[in-house]
Amino acid sequence: MQFSKLLISWYKENARDLPWRETRDPYLIWVSEIILQQTRIDQGLPYYLKFATVFPTVQDLARADLDYVLSLWQGLGYYSRARNMHKAAKMVVEEFHGAFPATYSELIKLPGVGDYTASAISSIVIQEGNAVVDGNVFRVLARVFDIDTPIDTTLGKRQFKELAQELLDEKHPGKYNQALMDFGSVHCKAKGPLCVSCMFNESCMAYRLNKVDVLPKKQGKQKIRNRYFHYFIIKSKKGLLMYQRHHDDVWQGLFEFPVLETKEELSLEELTQLDAFKACFGDRNPLLLEGNIKHVLSHQRIFANFYILGGEVEPDILEKYQWRYYNSEKIAKLAKHKLIFSFLEKHRLL
């Protein structure tokens, strides 16, 4: 079976028309790769176009304020990607004199760039012979070659990387990598793969052994953690009270309402008896506006309640937690995570 030859032949007829494939600028290809990490193409495309327009060069991105970058990223999730993009842009300007790297050895030094991203960019831009391995590649190779090794183990990652490298078309590594990713995305799909019309169906081991639905294999899922957030909507003539999350946790650098986190779901009466609540708000009684909103992250489930709370907050509390009042015009420009943005939009607070 001439795996790479068949794959590239398929790609010539079925390649998707995507804007980042019209350039060999390593910066713009890097922008697309970072945006598409853990993001579908249809969801990531408008963000790529926005970033390519607002930040057409790495210098533009490096000069931008991080809060502005995060606001443009709003709604895409996994905000560490945006923070790493900003760090990487500054690094390119300061350490690479503004010339965006194209070799694997230099790309891998950038924040947020791993083996997959460095392999993809270097193979596409300068035809370095580095095979990519992502979810699509795992799926295609596991099925075609009947590989049972779990893909989320060190052994599995090494085994698939070695096989991908062995199969790589050395003359056209960039085209081969793109072909393999496209084939896994649109043909050898996780659900509903097009096996009957597949060019590999005569040689595909999973198809012959009726194992398509069970490959690739994973060792086990990470336990999902439940968290309980209680948000307080506090309004004055100066606007709504909000703050920016700074600690090393979800949504770092994004804005939200003052919040108390509890280990379990609490009633309103139980909440107001907490020492943390009394320290911030005294004996005031909040009114539940919206409750038990479920927001799922990769390894966390957030259960959120939103309360209206009247009265002024003591200046020392404002200073301690860095809570500030923002008017609606300013709030609209702040970078907010989806849970807060959806609440503001639903209750017409933007």
Short mmCIF file of C-alpha atoms in Angstrom, two decimals:
data_model
loop_
_atom_site.label_atom_id
_atom_site.label_comp_id
_atom_site.label_asym_id
_atom_site.label_seq_id
_atom_site.Cartn_x
_atom_site.Cartn_y
_atom_site.Cartn_z
CA MET A 1 0.00 0.00 0.00
CA GLN A 2 1.43 3.37 -1.04
CA PHE A 3 -0.10 5.26 1.86
CA SER A 4 1.39 8.71 1.30
CA LYS A 5 0.89 8.61 -2.47
CA LEU A 6 -2.81 7.74 -2.12
CA LEU A 7 -3.25 10.38 0.55
CA ILE A 8 -1.70 13.21 -1.47
CA SER A 9 -3.71 12.14 -4.53
CA TRP A 10 -6.89 12.39 -2.43
CA TYR A 11 -5.79 15.79 -1.14
CA LYS A 12 -5.34 17.22 -4.63
CA GLU A 13 -9.01 16.54 -5.29
CA ASN A 14 -10.44 17.32 -1.86
CA ALA A 15 -8.26 19.97 -0.18
CA ARG A 16 -10.31 22.51 1.75
CA ASP A 17 -10.12 26.13 0.62
CA LEU A 18 -8.79 27.89 3.73
CA PRO A 19 -7.21 31.38 3.91
CA TRP A 20 -4.07 30.30 5.77
CA ARG A 21 -3.29 27.90 2.94
CA GLU A 22 -2.91 30.85 0.59
CA THR A 23 0.21 32.10 2.38
CA ARG A 24 3.65 30.84 3.35
CA ASP A 25 4.05 33.51 6.02
CA PRO A 26 5.04 31.52 9.14
CA TYR A 27 3.42 34.14 11.39
CA LEU A 28 -0.03 33.84 9.82
CA ILE A 29 0.21 30.04 9.67
CA TRP A 30 1.17 30.08 13.36
CA VAL A 31 -1.86 32.26 14.15
CA SER A 32 -4.11 29.72 12.41
CA GLU A 33 -2.51 26.75 14.17
CA ILE A 34 -2.87 28.29 17.65
CA ILE A 35 -6.49 29.25 17.03
CA LEU A 36 -7.33 25.77 15.73
CA GLN A 37 -5.89 23.97 18.77
CA GLN A 38 -8.94 22.25 20.31
CA THR A 39 -11.21 24.31 18.04
CA ARG A 40 -13.23 23.32 14.96
CA ILE A 41 -12.35 25.06 11.69
CA ASP A 42 -15.84 26.56 11.27
CA GLN A 43 -15.56 28.09 14.74
CA GLY A 44 -11.95 29.22 14.40
CA LEU A 45 -12.13 30.71 10.90
CA PRO A 46 -13.74 34.06 11.88
CA TYR A 47 -11.20 34.45 14.70
CA TYR A 48 -8.32 33.85 12.29
CA LEU A 49 -9.69 36.48 9.90
CA LYS A 50 -10.12 38.91 12.80
CA PHE A 51 -6.59 38.38 14.14
CA ALA A 52 -5.03 38.51 10.66
CA THR A 53 -6.79 41.83 10.04
CA VAL A 54 -6.16 43.47 13.43
CA PHE A 55 -2.62 42.05 13.82
CA PRO A 56 -1.28 41.53 10.27
CA THR A 57 2.30 41.25 11.55
CA VAL A 58 3.93 39.81 14.65
CA GLN A 59 5.02 43.34 15.58
CA ASP A 60 1.36 44.44 15.68
CA LEU A 61 0.49 41.59 18.03
CA ALA A 62 3.51 42.21 20.26
CA ARG A 63 2.61 45.91 20.64
CA ALA A 64 -1.02 45.19 21.57
CA ASP A 65 -2.27 45.28 25.14
CA LEU A 66 -2.96 41.79 26.52
CA ASP A 67 -6.45 42.79 27.66
CA TYR A 68 -7.27 43.80 24.08
CA VAL A 69 -5.96 40.48 22.74
CA LEU A 70 -8.09 38.61 25.27
CA SER A 71 -11.17 40.64 24.32
CA LEU A 72 -10.74 39.62 20.66
CA TRP A 73 -10.34 36.00 21.77
CA GLN A 74 -13.59 36.15 23.77
CA GLY A 75 -15.86 33.17 23.11
CA LEU A 76 -13.14 30.86 21.80
CA GLY A 77 -12.18 29.36 25.17
CA TYR A 78 -8.84 27.99 26.40
CA TYR A 79 -7.60 31.54 27.00
CA SER A 80 -4.08 30.38 27.83
CA ARG A 81 -3.64 30.12 24.05
CA ALA A 82 -4.18 33.87 23.67
CA ARG A 83 -1.84 34.68 26.55
CA ASN A 84 0.86 32.44 25.06
CA MET A 85 0.35 34.00 21.63
CA HIS A 86 1.02 37.41 23.12
CA LYS A 87 4.11 36.15 24.98
CA ALA A 88 5.40 34.43 21.84
CA ALA A 89 4.92 37.56 19.71
CA LYS A 90 6.94 39.61 22.20
CA MET A 91 9.62 36.91 22.23
CA VAL A 92 9.88 36.94 18.43
CA VAL A 93 10.26 40.72 18.38
CA GLU A 94 12.78 40.81 21.23
CA GLU A 95 14.83 37.66 20.63
CA PHE A 96 14.37 36.96 16.91
CA HIS A 97 14.50 40.63 15.87
CA GLY A 98 10.96 40.46 14.52
CA ALA A 99 11.66 37.65 12.04
CA PHE A 100 9.13 34.90 12.74
CA PRO A 101 10.94 31.53 12.91
CA ALA A 102 10.16 28.73 10.49
CA THR A 103 12.44 25.92 11.67
CA TYR A 104 11.27 23.30 14.14
CA SER A 105 14.20 23.96 16.49
CA GLU A 106 13.29 27.65 16.83
CA LEU A 107 9.51 27.30 16.76
CA ILE A 108 9.53 24.82 19.64
CA LYS A 109 11.05 27.52 21.87
CA LEU A 110 7.95 29.72 21.61
CA PRO A 111 5.36 29.67 24.43
CA GLY A 112 2.35 27.56 23.51
CA VAL A 113 4.12 25.75 20.66
CA GLY A 114 4.50 21.99 21.02
CA ASP A 115 5.67 19.22 18.72
CA TYR A 116 2.52 19.24 16.59
CA THR A 117 2.48 22.98 15.92
CA ALA A 118 6.23 23.20 15.29
CA SER A 119 6.05 20.20 12.92
CA ALA A 120 3.09 21.61 11.01
CA ILE A 121 4.54 25.10 10.50
CA SER A 122 8.06 23.97 9.61
CA SER A 123 6.81 21.35 7.13
CA ILE A 124 4.41 23.76 5.42
CA VAL A 125 6.67 26.83 5.28
CA ILE A 126 10.12 25.38 4.52
CA GLN A 127 9.32 21.71 3.82
CA GLU A 128 11.15 20.36 6.86
CA GLY A 129 10.50 16.63 7.20
CA ASN A 130 8.55 16.68 10.45
CA ALA A 131 5.40 14.55 10.70
CA VAL A 132 2.40 15.92 12.58
CA VAL A 133 0.38 13.88 15.05
CA ASP A 134 -2.97 15.20 16.26
CA GLY A 135 -6.39 13.69 16.93
CA ASN A 136 -7.08 13.22 13.24
CA VAL A 137 -3.73 11.53 12.64
CA PHE A 138 -4.18 9.23 15.65
CA ARG A 139 -7.55 8.15 14.28
CA VAL A 140 -6.43 7.47 10.70
CA LEU A 141 -3.28 5.56 11.63
CA ALA A 142 -4.94 3.57 14.42
CA ARG A 143 -7.66 2.38 12.04
CA VAL A 144 -5.62 1.75 8.90
CA PHE A 145 -2.86 -0.11 10.77
CA ASP A 146 -4.95 -1.57 13.64
CA ILE A 147 -2.99 -0.02 16.50
CA ASP A 148 -4.43 -0.79 19.95
CA THR A 149 -1.91 1.18 21.99
CA PRO A 150 -3.76 3.94 23.90
CA ILE A 151 -3.06 7.32 22.35
CA ASP A 152 -2.94 9.08 25.74
CA THR A 153 0.10 7.12 26.96
CA THR A 154 3.80 7.87 26.50
CA LEU A 155 4.23 4.60 24.59
CA GLY A 156 1.28 5.38 22.34
CA LYS A 157 2.44 8.89 21.52
CA ARG A 158 5.91 7.63 20.65
CA GLN A 159 4.58 4.74 18.55
CA PHE A 160 2.25 6.95 16.51
CA LYS A 161 4.91 9.63 16.05
CA GLU A 162 7.41 7.06 14.75
CA LEU A 163 4.86 5.58 12.34
CA ALA A 164 3.79 9.01 11.10
CA GLN A 165 7.44 9.91 10.51
CA GLU A 166 8.04 6.64 8.66
CA LEU A 167 5.07 7.27 6.35
CA LEU A 168 5.95 10.92 5.67
CA ASP A 169 6.42 11.94 2.04
CA GLU A 170 9.92 13.44 2.21
CA LYS A 171 9.49 15.42 -1.00
CA HIS A 172 6.20 17.01 0.04
CA PRO A 173 6.03 16.91 3.87
CA GLY A 174 3.81 19.97 4.17
CA LYS A 175 1.28 18.74 1.66
CA TYR A 176 1.34 15.25 3.20
CA ASN A 177 0.71 16.60 6.71
CA GLN A 178 -2.19 18.75 5.53
CA ALA A 179 -3.60 15.83 3.55
CA LEU A 180 -3.50 13.51 6.57
CA MET A 181 -5.19 16.08 8.82
CA ASP A 182 -7.88 16.87 6.24
CA PHE A 183 -8.55 13.20 5.56
CA GLY A 184 -9.07 12.49 9.24
CA SER A 185 -11.30 15.52 9.64
CA VAL A 186 -13.66 15.08 6.69
CA HIS A 187 -13.43 11.39 5.70
CA CYS A 188 -12.07 9.16 8.48
CA LYS A 189 -14.24 10.97 11.03
CA ALA A 190 -14.67 10.02 14.67
CA LYS A 191 -18.39 9.45 14.09
CA GLY A 192 -19.84 8.32 10.79
CA PRO A 193 -16.60 7.67 8.88
CA LEU A 194 -17.05 7.23 5.13
CA CYS A 195 -15.62 3.71 5.03
CA VAL A 196 -17.55 2.41 2.01
CA SER A 197 -16.09 5.06 -0.30
CA CYS A 198 -12.66 5.14 1.38
CA MET A 199 -9.60 4.57 -0.79
CA PHE A 200 -8.07 2.54 2.06
CA ASN A 201 -11.02 0.22 2.70
CA GLU A 202 -9.34 -2.79 1.09
CA SER A 203 -6.22 -2.39 3.22
CA CYS A 204 -7.66 -0.76 6.34
CA MET A 205 -7.26 -3.29 9.15
CA ALA A 206 -9.96 -1.76 11.35
CA TYR A 207 -12.48 -1.92 8.50
CA ARG A 208 -11.64 -5.55 7.75
CA LEU A 209 -11.78 -6.53 11.43
CA ASN A 210 -14.89 -4.47 12.22
CA LYS A 211 -12.97 -2.32 14.73
CA VAL A 212 -13.56 1.13 13.26
CA ASP A 213 -15.80 2.21 16.13
CA VAL A 214 -13.33 1.20 18.86
CA LEU A 215 -10.16 2.79 17.46
CA PRO A 216 -8.20 4.75 18.48
CA LYS A 217 -8.12 3.68 22.11
CA LYS A 218 -7.56 5.78 25.22
CA GLN A 219 -6.32 4.62 28.60
CA GLY A 220 -8.93 6.48 30.60
CA LYS A 221 -10.67 9.77 31.13
CA GLN A 222 -9.49 12.36 33.61
CA LYS A 223 -11.86 12.86 36.52
CA ILE A 224 -14.05 15.94 36.15
CA ARG A 225 -14.07 18.32 39.10
CA ASN A 226 -17.27 20.07 40.21
CA ARG A 227 -17.01 23.70 41.35
CA TYR A 228 -19.70 26.00 42.76
CA PHE A 229 -19.49 29.74 41.99
CA HIS A 230 -21.72 32.38 43.56
CA TYR A 231 -21.64 35.68 41.63
CA PHE A 232 -22.89 38.97 43.08
CA ILE A 233 -24.35 41.68 40.86
CA ILE A 234 -23.64 44.95 42.67
CA LYS A 235 -24.73 48.12 40.90
CA SER A 236 -24.24 51.80 41.71
CA LYS A 237 -24.30 55.10 39.82
CA LYS A 238 -20.73 54.33 38.77
CA GLY A 239 -21.73 51.05 37.10
CA LEU A 240 -21.38 47.34 37.86
CA LEU A 241 -18.77 45.93 40.20
CA MET A 242 -16.28 43.62 38.44
CA TYR A 243 -12.70 42.45 38.79
CA GLN A 244 -10.00 40.76 36.73
CA ARG A 245 -8.99 37.19 37.60
CA HIS A 246 -5.24 37.17 38.19
CA HIS A 247 -4.55 33.94 40.07
CA ASP A 248 -3.41 30.77 38.32
CA ASP A 249 -6.83 29.28 37.63
CA VAL A 250 -9.44 29.10 34.89
CA TRP A 251 -10.15 32.34 33.01
CA GLN A 252 -6.93 34.02 34.12
CA GLY A 253 -6.91 37.66 33.03
CA LEU A 254 -10.65 37.77 32.27
CA PHE A 255 -13.24 39.94 34.01
CA GLU A 256 -16.20 38.77 36.08
CA PHE A 257 -18.44 39.79 38.98
CA PRO A 258 -17.33 39.41 42.61
CA VAL A 259 -17.54 35.70 43.36
CA LEU A 260 -17.44 33.28 46.27
CA GLU A 261 -16.56 29.65 45.56
CA THR A 262 -17.88 26.86 47.78
CA LYS A 263 -17.06 23.16 47.94
CA GLU A 264 -20.69 22.16 47.49
CA GLU A 265 -24.05 23.56 46.51
CA LEU A 266 -25.45 25.85 49.22
CA SER A 267 -28.84 27.35 49.94
CA LEU A 268 -29.14 31.13 50.10
CA GLU A 269 -29.35 30.97 53.89
CA GLU A 270 -26.23 28.81 54.11
CA LEU A 271 -24.37 31.15 51.76
CA THR A 272 -25.09 34.26 53.83
CA GLN A 273 -23.82 32.53 56.98
CA LEU A 274 -20.35 31.98 55.53
CA ASP A 275 -17.56 33.98 57.14
CA ALA A 276 -16.31 34.95 53.68
CA PHE A 277 -19.73 36.39 52.75
CA LYS A 278 -20.06 38.32 56.02
CA ALA A 279 -16.54 39.71 55.70
CA CYS A 280 -17.37 41.17 52.30
CA PHE A 281 -21.05 42.04 52.55
CA GLY A 282 -22.00 42.00 56.24
CA ASP A 283 -25.61 41.13 57.03
CA ARG A 284 -27.07 42.06 53.65
CA ASN A 285 -29.50 39.68 51.97
CA PRO A 286 -28.86 38.85 48.31
CA LEU A 287 -31.67 38.03 45.90
CA LEU A 288 -31.20 35.02 43.61
CA LEU A 289 -31.59 36.23 40.04
CA GLU A 290 -30.53 33.08 38.18
CA GLY A 291 -29.37 29.77 39.59
CA ASN A 292 -27.79 26.40 38.90
CA ILE A 293 -26.29 27.40 35.56
CA LYS A 294 -24.01 24.61 34.34
CA HIS A 295 -20.88 25.50 32.39
CA VAL A 296 -18.59 22.65 31.28
CA LEU A 297 -14.86 23.09 30.76
CA SER A 298 -12.36 20.42 29.69
CA HIS A 299 -11.88 18.93 33.18
CA GLN A 300 -14.26 21.01 35.28
CA ARG A 301 -17.99 21.53 35.70
CA ILE A 302 -18.94 24.98 36.95
CA PHE A 303 -22.31 25.41 38.67
CA ALA A 304 -23.06 29.12 38.92
CA ASN A 305 -25.61 31.20 40.79
CA PHE A 306 -26.12 34.92 40.17
CA TYR A 307 -27.41 37.14 42.98
CA ILE A 308 -28.43 40.81 43.10
CA LEU A 309 -26.95 42.56 46.11
CA GLY A 310 -27.84 46.11 47.12
CA GLY A 311 -25.80 48.67 49.02
CA GLU A 312 -22.23 49.92 48.90
CA VAL A 313 -19.16 47.78 49.43
CA GLU A 314 -16.63 49.03 51.95
CA PRO A 315 -13.55 50.71 50.39
CA ASP A 316 -11.13 48.35 52.15
CA ILE A 317 -12.93 45.34 50.61
CA LEU A 318 -12.81 46.97 47.16
CA GLU A 319 -9.08 47.50 47.57
CA LYS A 320 -8.39 44.05 49.02
CA TYR A 321 -10.02 42.18 46.13
CA GLN A 322 -9.33 44.83 43.47
CA TRP A 323 -13.02 45.19 42.68
CA ARG A 324 -13.86 48.18 40.49
CA TYR A 325 -17.02 49.78 39.10
CA TYR A 326 -17.32 49.82 35.30
CA ASN A 327 -19.97 51.49 33.16
CA SER A 328 -21.71 49.57 30.37
CA GLU A 329 -19.50 51.05 27.65
CA LYS A 330 -16.35 49.93 29.43
CA ILE A 331 -17.80 46.51 30.30
CA ALA A 332 -18.53 45.88 26.62
CA LYS A 333 -14.80 46.26 25.90
CA LEU A 334 -13.56 44.09 28.77
CA ALA A 335 -12.44 40.52 28.07
CA LYS A 336 -15.02 38.26 29.72
CA HIS A 337 -15.46 34.50 29.81
CA LYS A 338 -18.56 32.97 28.23
CA LEU A 339 -20.46 32.50 31.49
CA ILE A 340 -20.30 36.22 32.30
CA PHE A 341 -20.78 37.40 28.72
CA SER A 342 -23.91 35.25 28.30
CA PHE A 343 -25.37 36.56 31.57
CA LEU A 344 -24.73 40.20 30.64
CA GLU A 345 -26.24 39.69 27.20
CA LYS A 346 -29.29 37.82 28.50
CA HIS A 347 -30.09 40.49 31.08
CA ARG A 348 -29.30 43.37 28.71
CA LEU A 349 -26.52 44.73 30.85
CA LEU A 350 -24.17 45.43 27.93
#
